Coordinates of C-alpha atoms and ligand atoms in Angstrom, one line a residue:
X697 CA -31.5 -31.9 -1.4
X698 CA -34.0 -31.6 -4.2
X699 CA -34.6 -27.8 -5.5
X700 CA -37.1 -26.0 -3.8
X701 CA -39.9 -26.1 -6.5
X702 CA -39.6 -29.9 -6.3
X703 CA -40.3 -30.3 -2.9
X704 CA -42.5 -27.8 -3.2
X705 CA -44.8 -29.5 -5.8
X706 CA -44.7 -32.5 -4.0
X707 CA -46.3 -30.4 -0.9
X708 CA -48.2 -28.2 -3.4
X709 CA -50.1 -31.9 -4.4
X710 CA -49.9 -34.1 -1.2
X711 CA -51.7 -30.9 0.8
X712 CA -54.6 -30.5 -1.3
X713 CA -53.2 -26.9 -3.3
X714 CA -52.8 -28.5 -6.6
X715 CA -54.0 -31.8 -8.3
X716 CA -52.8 -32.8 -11.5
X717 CA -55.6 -32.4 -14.1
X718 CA -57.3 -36.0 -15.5
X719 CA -54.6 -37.4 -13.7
X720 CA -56.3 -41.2 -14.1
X721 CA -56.1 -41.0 -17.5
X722 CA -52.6 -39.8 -17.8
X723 CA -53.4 -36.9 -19.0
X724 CA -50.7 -34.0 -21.3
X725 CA -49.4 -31.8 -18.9
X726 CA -50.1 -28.3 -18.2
X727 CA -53.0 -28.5 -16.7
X728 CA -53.5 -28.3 -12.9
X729 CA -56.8 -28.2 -11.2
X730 CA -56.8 -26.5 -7.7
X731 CA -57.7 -28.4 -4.6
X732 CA -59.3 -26.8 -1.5
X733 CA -56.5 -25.1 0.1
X734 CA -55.1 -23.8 -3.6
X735 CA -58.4 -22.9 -4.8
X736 CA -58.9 -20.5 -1.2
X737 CA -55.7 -19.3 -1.7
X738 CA -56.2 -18.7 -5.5
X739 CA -59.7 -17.1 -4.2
X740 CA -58.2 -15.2 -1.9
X741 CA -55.2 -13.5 -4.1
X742 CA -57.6 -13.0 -6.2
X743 CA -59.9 -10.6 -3.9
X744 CA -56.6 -9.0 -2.8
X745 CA -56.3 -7.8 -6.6
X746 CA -59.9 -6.6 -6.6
X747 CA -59.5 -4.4 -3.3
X748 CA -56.0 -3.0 -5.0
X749 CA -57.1 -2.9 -8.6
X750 CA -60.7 -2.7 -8.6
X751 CA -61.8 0.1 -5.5
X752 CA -61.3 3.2 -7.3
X753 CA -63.8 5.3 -8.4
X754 CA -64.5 4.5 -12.7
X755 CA -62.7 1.5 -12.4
X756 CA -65.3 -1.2 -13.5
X757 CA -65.0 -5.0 -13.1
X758 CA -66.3 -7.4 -15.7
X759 CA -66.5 -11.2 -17.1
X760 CA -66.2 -11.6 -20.6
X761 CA -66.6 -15.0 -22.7
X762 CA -64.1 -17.1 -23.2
X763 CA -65.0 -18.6 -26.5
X764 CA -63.9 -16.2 -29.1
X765 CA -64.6 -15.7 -32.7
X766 CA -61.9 -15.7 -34.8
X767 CA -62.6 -12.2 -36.3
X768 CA -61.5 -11.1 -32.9
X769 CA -58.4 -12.7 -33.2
X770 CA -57.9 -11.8 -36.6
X771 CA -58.1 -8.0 -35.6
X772 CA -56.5 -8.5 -32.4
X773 CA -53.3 -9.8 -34.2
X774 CA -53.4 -13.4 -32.5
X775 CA -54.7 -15.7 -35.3
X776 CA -50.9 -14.4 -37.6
X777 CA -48.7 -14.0 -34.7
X778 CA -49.7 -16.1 -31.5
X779 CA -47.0 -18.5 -32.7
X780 CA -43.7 -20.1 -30.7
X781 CA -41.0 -21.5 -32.9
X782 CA -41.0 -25.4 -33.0
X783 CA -38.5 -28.1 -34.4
X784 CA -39.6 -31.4 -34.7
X785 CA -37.3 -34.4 -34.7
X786 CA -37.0 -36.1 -38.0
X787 CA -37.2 -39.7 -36.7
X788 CA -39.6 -40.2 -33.8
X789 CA -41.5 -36.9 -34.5
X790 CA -40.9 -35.7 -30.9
X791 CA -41.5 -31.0 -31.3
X792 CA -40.1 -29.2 -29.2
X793 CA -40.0 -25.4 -28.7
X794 CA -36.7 -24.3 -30.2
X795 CA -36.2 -21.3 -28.3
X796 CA -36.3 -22.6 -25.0
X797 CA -34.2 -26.2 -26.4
X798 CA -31.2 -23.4 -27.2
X799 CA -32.0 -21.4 -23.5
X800 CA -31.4 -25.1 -21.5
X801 CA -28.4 -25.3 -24.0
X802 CA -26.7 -21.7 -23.8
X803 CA -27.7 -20.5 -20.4
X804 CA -29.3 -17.4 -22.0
X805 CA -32.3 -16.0 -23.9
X806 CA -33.6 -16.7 -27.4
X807 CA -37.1 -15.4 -27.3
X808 CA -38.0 -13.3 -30.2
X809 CA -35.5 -14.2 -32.4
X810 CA -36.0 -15.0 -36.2
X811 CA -36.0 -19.0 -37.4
X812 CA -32.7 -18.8 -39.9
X813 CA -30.8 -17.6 -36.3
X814 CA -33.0 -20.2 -35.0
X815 CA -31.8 -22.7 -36.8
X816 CA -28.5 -21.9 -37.1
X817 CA -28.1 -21.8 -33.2
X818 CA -29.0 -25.3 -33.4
X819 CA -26.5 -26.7 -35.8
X820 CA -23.8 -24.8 -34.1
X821 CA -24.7 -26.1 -30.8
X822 CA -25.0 -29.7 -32.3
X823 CA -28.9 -30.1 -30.8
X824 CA -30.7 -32.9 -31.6
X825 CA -33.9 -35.1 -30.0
X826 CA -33.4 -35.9 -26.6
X827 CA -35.9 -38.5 -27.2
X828 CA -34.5 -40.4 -29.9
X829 CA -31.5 -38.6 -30.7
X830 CA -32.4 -37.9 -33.8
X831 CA -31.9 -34.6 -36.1
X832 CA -34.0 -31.6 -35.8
X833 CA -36.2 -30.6 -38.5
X834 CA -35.9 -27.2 -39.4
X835 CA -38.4 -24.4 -37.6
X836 CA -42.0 -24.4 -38.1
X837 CA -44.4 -21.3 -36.4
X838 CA -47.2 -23.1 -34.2
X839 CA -50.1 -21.2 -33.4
X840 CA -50.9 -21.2 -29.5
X841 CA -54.7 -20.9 -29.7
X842 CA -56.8 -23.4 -29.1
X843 CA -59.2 -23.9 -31.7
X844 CA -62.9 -25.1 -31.4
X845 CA -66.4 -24.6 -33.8
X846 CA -69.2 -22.6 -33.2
X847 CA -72.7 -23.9 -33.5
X848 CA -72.7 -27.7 -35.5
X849 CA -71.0 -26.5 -38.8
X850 CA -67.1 -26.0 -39.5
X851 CA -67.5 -23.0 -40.5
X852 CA -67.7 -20.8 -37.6
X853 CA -64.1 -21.2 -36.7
X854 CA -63.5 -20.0 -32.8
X855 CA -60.8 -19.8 -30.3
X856 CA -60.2 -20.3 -26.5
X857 CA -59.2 -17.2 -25.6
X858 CA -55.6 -16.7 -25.2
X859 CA -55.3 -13.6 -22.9
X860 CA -58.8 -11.9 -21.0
X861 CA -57.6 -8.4 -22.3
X862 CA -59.8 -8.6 -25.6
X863 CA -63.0 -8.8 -23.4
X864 CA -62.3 -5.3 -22.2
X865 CA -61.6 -3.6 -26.0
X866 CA -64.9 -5.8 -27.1
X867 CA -67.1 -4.0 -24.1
X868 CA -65.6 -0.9 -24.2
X869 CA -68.0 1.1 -26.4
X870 CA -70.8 -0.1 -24.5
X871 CA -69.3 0.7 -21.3
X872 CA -68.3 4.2 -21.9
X873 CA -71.3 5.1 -22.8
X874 CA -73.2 3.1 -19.4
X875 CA -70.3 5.2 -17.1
X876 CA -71.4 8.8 -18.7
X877 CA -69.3 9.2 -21.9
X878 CA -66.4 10.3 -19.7
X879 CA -62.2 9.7 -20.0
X880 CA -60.5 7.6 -17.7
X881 CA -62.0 4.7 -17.6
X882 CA -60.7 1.5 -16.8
X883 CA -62.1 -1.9 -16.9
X884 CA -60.4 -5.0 -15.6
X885 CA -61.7 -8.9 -15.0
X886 CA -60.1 -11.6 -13.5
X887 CA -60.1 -15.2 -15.5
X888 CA -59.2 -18.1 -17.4
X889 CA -56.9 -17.9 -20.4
X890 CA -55.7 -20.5 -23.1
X891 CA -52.4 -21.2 -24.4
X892 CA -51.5 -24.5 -26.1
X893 CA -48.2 -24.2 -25.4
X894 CA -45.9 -26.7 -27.3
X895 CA -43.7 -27.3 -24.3
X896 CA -45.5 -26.9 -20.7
X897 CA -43.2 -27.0 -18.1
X898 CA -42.0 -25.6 -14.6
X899 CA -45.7 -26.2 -13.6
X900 CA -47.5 -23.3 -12.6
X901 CA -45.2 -21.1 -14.2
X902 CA -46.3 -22.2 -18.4
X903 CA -49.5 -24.0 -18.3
X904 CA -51.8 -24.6 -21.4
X905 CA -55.2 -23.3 -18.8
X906 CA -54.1 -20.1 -16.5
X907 CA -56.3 -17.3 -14.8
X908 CA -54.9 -13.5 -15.7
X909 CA -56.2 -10.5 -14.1
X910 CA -56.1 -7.9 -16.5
X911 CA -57.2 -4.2 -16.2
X912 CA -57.2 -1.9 -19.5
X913 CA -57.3 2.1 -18.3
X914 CA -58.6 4.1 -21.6
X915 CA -57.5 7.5 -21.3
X916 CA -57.1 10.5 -23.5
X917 CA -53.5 10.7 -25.0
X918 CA -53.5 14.9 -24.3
X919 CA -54.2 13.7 -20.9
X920 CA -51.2 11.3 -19.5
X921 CA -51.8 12.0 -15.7
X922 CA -53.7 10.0 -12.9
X923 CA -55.7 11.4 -10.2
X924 CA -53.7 10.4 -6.7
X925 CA -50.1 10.3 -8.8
X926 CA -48.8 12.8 -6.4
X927 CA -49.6 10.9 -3.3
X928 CA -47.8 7.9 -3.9
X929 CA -45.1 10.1 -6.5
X930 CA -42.3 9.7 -3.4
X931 CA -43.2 5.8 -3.1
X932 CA -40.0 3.5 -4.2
X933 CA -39.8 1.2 -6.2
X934 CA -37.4 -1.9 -7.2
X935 CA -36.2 -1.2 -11.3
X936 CA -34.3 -2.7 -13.3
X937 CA -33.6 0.0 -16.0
X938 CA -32.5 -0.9 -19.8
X939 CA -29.0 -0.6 -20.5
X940 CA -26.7 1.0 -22.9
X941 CA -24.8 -1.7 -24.9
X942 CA -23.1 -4.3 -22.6
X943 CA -23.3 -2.1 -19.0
X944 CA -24.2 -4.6 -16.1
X945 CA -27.7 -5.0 -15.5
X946 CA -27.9 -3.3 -11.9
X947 CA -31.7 -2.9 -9.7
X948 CA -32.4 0.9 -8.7
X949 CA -34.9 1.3 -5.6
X950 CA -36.2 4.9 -7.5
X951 CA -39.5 6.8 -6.2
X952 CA -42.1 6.8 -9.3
X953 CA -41.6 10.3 -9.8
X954 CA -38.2 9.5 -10.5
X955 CA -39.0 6.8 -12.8
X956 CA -41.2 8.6 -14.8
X957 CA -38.6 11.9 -15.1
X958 CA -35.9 9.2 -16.2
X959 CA -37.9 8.1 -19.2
X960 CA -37.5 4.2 -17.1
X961 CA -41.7 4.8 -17.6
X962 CA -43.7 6.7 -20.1
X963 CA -45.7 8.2 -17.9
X964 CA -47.6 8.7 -15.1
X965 CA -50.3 5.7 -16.0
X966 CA -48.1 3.2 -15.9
X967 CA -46.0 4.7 -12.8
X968 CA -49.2 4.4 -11.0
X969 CA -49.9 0.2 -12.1
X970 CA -46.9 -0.2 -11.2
X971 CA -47.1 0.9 -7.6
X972 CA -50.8 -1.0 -7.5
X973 CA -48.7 -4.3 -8.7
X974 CA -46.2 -3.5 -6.0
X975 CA -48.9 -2.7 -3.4
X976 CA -50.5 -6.0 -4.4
X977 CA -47.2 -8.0 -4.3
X978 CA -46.4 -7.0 -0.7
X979 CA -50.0 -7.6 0.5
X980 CA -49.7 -11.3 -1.0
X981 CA -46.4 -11.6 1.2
X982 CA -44.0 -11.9 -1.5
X983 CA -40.1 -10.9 -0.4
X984 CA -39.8 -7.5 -1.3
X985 CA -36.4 -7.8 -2.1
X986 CA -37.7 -11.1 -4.5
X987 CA -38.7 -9.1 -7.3
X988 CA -38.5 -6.1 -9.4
X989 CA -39.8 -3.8 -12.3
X990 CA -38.1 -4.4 -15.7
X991 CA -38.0 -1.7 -17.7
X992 CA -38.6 -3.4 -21.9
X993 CA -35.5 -1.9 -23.8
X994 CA -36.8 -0.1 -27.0
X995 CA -35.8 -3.0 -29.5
X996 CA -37.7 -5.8 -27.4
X997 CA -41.2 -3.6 -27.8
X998 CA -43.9 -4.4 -30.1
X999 CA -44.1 -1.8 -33.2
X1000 CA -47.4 -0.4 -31.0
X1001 CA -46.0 0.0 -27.4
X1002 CA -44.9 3.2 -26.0
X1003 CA -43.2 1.3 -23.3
X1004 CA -43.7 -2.0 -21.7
X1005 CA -42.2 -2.8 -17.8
X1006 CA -42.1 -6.6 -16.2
X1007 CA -42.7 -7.8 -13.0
X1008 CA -40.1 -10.2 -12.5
X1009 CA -40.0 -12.5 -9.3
X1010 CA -36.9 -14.3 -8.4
X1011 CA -37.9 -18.2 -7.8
X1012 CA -36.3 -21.5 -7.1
X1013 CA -36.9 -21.7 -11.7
X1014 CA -35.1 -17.8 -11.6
X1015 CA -36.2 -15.3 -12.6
X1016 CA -39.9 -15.4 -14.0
X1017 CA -42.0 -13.1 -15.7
X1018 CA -45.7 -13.2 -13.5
X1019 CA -47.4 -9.8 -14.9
X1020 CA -46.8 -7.2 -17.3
X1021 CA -47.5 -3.7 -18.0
X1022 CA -48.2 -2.6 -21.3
X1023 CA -48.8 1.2 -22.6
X1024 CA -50.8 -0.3 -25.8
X1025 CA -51.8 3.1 -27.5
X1026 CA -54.6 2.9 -29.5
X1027 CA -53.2 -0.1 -31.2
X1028 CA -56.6 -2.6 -29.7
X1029 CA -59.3 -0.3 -30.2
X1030 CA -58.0 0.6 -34.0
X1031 CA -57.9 -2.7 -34.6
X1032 CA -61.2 -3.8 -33.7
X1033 CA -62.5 -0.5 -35.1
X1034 CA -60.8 -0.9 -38.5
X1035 CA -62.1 -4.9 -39.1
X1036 CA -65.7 -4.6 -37.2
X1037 CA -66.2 -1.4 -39.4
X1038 CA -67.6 -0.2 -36.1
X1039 CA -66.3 3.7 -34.9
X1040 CA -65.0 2.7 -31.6
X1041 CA -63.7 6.8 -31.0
X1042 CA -65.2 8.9 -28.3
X1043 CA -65.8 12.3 -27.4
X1044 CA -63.5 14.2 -25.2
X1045 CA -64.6 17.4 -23.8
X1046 CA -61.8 18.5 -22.4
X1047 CA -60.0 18.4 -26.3
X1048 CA -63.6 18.8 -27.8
X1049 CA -62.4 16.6 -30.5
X1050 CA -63.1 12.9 -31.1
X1051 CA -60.2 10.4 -30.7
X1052 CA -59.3 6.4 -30.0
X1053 CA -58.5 6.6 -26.6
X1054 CA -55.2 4.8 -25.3
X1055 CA -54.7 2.3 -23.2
X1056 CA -52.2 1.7 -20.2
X1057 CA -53.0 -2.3 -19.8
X1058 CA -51.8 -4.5 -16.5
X1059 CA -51.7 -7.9 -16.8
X1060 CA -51.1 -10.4 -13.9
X1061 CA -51.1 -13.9 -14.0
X1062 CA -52.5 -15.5 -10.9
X1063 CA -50.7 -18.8 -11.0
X1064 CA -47.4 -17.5 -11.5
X1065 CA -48.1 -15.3 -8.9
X1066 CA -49.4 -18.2 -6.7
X1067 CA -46.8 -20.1 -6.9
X1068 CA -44.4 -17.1 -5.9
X1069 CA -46.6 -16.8 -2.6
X1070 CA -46.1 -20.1 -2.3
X1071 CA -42.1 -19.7 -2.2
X1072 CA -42.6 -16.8 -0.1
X1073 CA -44.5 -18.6 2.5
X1074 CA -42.7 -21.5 2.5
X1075 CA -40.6 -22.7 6.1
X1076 CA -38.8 -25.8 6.3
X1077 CA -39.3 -27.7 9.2
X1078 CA -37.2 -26.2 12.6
X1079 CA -37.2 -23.7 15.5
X1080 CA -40.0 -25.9 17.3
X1081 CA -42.1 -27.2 14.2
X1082 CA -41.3 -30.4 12.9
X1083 CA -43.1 -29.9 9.6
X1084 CA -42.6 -27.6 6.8
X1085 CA -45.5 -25.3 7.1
X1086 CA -46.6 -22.1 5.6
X1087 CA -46.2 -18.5 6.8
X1088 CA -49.4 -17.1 4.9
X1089 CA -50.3 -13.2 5.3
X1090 CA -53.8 -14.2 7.3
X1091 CA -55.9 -12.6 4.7
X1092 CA -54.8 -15.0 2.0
X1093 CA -54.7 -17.9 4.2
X1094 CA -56.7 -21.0 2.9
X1095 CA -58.8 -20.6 6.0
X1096 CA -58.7 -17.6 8.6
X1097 CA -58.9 -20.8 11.7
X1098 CA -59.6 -23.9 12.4
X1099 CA -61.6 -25.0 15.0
X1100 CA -61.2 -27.8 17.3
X1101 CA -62.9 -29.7 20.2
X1102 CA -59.8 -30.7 22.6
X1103 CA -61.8 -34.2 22.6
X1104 CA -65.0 -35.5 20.5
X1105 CA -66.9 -35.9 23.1
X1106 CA -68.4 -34.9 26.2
X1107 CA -70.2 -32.4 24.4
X1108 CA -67.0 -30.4 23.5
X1109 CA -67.6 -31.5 20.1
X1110 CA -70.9 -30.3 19.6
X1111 CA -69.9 -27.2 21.2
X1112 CA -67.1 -26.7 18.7
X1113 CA -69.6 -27.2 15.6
X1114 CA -71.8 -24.3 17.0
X1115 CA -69.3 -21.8 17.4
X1116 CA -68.0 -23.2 13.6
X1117 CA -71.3 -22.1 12.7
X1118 CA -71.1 -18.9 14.6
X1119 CA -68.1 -17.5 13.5
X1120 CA -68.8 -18.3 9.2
X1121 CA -72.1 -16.7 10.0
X1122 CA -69.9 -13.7 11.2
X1123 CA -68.3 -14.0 7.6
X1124 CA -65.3 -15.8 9.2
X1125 CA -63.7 -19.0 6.7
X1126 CA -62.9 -21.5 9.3
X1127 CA -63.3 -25.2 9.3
X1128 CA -63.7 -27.6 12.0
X1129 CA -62.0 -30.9 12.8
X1130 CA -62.0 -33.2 15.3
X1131 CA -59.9 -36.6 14.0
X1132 CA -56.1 -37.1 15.3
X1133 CA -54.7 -35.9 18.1
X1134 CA -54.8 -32.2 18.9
X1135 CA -51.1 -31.4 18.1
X1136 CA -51.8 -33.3 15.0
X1137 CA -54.2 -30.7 14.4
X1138 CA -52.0 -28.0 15.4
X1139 CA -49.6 -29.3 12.4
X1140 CA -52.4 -30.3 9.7
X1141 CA -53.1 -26.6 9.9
X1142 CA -49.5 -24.9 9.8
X1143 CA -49.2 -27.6 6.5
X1144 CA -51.2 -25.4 4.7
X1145 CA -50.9 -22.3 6.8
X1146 CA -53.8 -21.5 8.9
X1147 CA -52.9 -18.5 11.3
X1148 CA -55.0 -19.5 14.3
X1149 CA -56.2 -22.4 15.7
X1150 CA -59.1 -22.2 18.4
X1151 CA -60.1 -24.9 21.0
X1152 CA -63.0 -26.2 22.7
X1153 CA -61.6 -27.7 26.3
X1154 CA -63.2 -28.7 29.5
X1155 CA -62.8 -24.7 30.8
X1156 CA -64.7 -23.7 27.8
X1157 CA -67.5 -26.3 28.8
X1158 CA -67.6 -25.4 32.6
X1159 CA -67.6 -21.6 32.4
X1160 CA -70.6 -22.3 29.4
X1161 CA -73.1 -20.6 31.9
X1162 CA -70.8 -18.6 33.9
X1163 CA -71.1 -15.1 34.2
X1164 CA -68.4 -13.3 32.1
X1165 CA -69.2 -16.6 29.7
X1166 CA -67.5 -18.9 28.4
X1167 CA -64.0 -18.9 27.1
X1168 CA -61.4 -20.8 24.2
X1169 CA -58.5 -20.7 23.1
X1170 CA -56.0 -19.3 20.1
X1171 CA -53.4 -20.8 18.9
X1172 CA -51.4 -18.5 17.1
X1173 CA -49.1 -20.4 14.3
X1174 CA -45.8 -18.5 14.2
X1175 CA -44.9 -19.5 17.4
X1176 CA -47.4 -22.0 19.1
X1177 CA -48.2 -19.4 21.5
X1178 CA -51.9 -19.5 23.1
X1179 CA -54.7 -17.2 25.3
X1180 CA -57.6 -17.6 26.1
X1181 CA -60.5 -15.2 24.7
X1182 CA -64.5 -14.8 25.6
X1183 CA -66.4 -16.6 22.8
X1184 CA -68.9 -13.3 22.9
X1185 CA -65.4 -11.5 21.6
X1186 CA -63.8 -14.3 19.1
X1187 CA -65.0 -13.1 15.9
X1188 CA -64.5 -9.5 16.6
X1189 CA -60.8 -10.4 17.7
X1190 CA -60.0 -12.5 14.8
X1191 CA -60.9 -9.8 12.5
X1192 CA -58.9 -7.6 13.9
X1193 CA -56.1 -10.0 14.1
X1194 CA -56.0 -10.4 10.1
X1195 CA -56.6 -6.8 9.7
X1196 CA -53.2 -6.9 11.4
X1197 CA -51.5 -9.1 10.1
X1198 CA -50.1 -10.9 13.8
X1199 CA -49.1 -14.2 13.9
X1200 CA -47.6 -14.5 17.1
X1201 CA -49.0 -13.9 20.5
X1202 CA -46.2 -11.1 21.1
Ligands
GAP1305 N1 -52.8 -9.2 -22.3 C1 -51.3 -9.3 -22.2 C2 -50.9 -10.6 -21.9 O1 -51.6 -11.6 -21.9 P1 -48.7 -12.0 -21.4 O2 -47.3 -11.5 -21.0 O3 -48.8 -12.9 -22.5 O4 -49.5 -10.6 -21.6 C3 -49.6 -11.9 -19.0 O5 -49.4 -12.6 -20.2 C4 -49.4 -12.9 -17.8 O6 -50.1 -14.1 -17.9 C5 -47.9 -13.3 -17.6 O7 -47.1 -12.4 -17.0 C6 -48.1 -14.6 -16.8 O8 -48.2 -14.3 -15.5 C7 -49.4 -15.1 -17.3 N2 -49.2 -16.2 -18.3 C8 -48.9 -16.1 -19.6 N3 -48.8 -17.3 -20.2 C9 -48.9 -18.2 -19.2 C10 -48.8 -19.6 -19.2 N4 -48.6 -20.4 -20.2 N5 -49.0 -20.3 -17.9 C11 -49.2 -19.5 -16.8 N6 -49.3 -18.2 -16.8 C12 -49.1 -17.5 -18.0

């Protein structure tokens, strides 16, 4: 048996959820372009972090530019240190990404540390090029960012923007000012981001092009508390504390009051992202039990960060870091202030004093987040299916149903195209089909997890002018089950169906 992400990249590409990117021309890797089930389901997750992140009052949404000049960078701390450690084979030239070469080696972590352990770690583990065999040259720091010129010269160096985050510190002045002048404000956006990593691998998980969904909440240091802590205070969640020397690593379920009265988070703030990353995470369908809140020790945080806690999902790759949550300070917005020569500090009534507000700063990746829905959803084939199919929440299916005519033709078909109309006119995302056999159709959609399946028979034809009217059915995918429902009622009854959440006719 092949691991699961194996088989499920195969699926992932035959189904039409990813394509390889400029796959004719044999293209590098890390790049994946979505097809039209991945890019609804992408869609979809996406609108899920929205409603989460997105619905409280002062919390703003925005799209920034993803070209970048490099005085941003500059300030922002990426153009010095947005570098991975690389060796590069003496003979056939082949780099690789040192850190992760001594990881496959050793079975455990490298990140962070300096190149002279780098390099030692290599001699005593005897690496060398898996290419050519050759020896490996000695570490070099490669700069992540993609680089690219501004108007026709050479001299207005830019970047590809390596993280969304700097869009919101950018705007913020402006924004504060447009919202009333007034402390919290938070600002998120959902896009693409660039990394040219040196080694891409696990697909999804380190691409070179990903989409982050990022929220910066600026708030007043004197003033560390959120409005609505102390309704979801009691609410648990999975930790996984730092620990003293070599103690066992050991996962707490711990309310969020807890977790901020243990010093496991800073504060309030963060307590609150991370039950909005939770809350998210269950929505999408991802195993609760699959994934946890890391709690940064003090020696792993940047010289800036008053505390920094991972969301770590457990895949078929391990454990993988898909979002993070930051308590940045003022560390951005001093930045930017101090090389723009711009005064990026506000006015706070409540201290009547002018200060650089901090920031609390969650950061999700969407496809590393995908491709743990994807895990999630995934069911082999069994228990009356005999395809693999997935088990999709209904609100992030690709498609809410599909709708079929039992036949095309005797007017069933035409029939089905109306009501197709009908119901995506009702705001409904449903597609039609009417090739293969109906059970084929019945499997093409559990492949890439529609929840219901509606069909156009002969009843539904006969009873068109019927008092009562006419009638179809639903398929419901967990378990094949089917009724029949009044057209007049079918978009008011799937709605209420995703609203909640059944799958199954009982
Ligand atoms: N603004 C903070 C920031 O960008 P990060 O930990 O570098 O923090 C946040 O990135 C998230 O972005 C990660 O948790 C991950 O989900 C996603 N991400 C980062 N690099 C990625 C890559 N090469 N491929 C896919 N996703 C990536």
């Amino acid at each position: 048996m092949p691991p699961l992400h194996e088989r499920l990249m195969e699926l992932a590409v035959s189904r039409g959820f990813l394509l390889p990117s400029a796959e004719i021309y044999n293209a590098p890797g890390g790049f994946y372009d979505y097809g039209p089930a991945g890019a609804a389901l992408k869609r979809h997750i996406q609108e899920q972090w929205r409603r989460i992140f997105i619905t409280e009052p002062g919390f703003l949404e925005i799209e920034s530019c993803n070209v970048l000049p490099q005085a941003v960078l500059v300030a922002s701390g990426h153009v010095e240190h947005f570098a991975d450690p690389v060796t590069e084979c003496t003979k056939c030239h082949q780099r690789y990404r040192a850190d992760h070469l001594l990881e496959q080696k050793t079975l455990s972590s490298w990140a962070g540390l300096s190149p002279s352990d780098l390099n030692a770690g290599i001699k005593e583990h005897k690496l060398a090029c898996s290419n050519c065999k050759g020896e490996l040259g000695p570490i070099a720091w490669v700069n992540l960012m993609f680089p690219t010129y501004i108007g026709a010269g050479i001299e207005n160096q830019a970047f590809l923007r390596p993280e969304t985050a700097q869009g919101m510190f950018l705007d913020f002045k402006r924004l504060f000012v447009q919202q009333g002048s007034k402390l919290p404000l938070a600002v998120g956006q959902i896009g693409r981001s660039y990394r040219n990593e040196v080694s891409p691998r696990q697909g999804l998980i380190r691409s070179r092009e990903f989409s982050q969904m990022e929220l910066e909440y600026f708030f007043s240091p004197m003033q560390d508390k959120i409005e609505g802590f102390e309704k979801i205070e009691n609410e648990t969640v999975r930790v996984l504390p730092p620990t003293d020397g070599d103690a066992p690593l050991a996962v707490e379920d711990v309310s969020l009051r807890d977790a901020v009265s243990r010093g496991y988070f800073p504060n309030e703030i963060l307590a609150y992202m991370v039950y909005l990353e939770d809350r998210l995470y269950r929505s999408l369908g991802i195993t609760h039990g699959k994934y946890r809140f890391r709690v940064m020790p003090r020696d792993e945080l940047p010289h800036y960060s008053k505390g920094n806690v991972d969301l770590e999902a457990e895949t078929s790759y391990g454990f993988i870091e898909t979002s993070g949550i930051a308590y940045r300070t003022d560390f951005d917005l001093s930045q930017h202030a101090k090389h723009s020569k711009q005064d990026l500090s506000v006015f706070v009534d409540e201290e009547k004093k002018r200060l650089i507000p901090h920031v609390v700063e969650p950061s999700m990746g969407v496809d590393r987040t995908l491709w743990c829905v994807l895990e999630s959803a995934y069911r082999p084939a069994g228990n009356g299916k005999e395809w693999e199919w997935f088990a999709f929440p209904p609100r992030i299916a690709p498609f809410v149903a599909g709708v079929f005519p039992l036949m095309k033709k005797d007017g069933l078909d035409e029939l089905a195209q109306n009501l197709t109309a009908v119901l995506r006119a009702a705001g409904l995302e449903v597609y039609y089909s009417q090739s293969g056999s109906i059970g084929k159709r019945y499997a093409r959609a559990d492949e890439i997890g529609v929840p219901y399946c509606i069909t156009i028979d002969y009843e539904t034809k006969e009873k068109a002018h019927e008092a009562g009217g006419p009638t179809v059915t639903i398929r419901y995918r967990d378990d094949g089950q089917q009724e029949r429902v009044e057209i007049s009622e079918l978009a008011a009854k799937l709605l209420q169906l995703v609203k909640s959440d059944k799958v199954r006719k009982e």
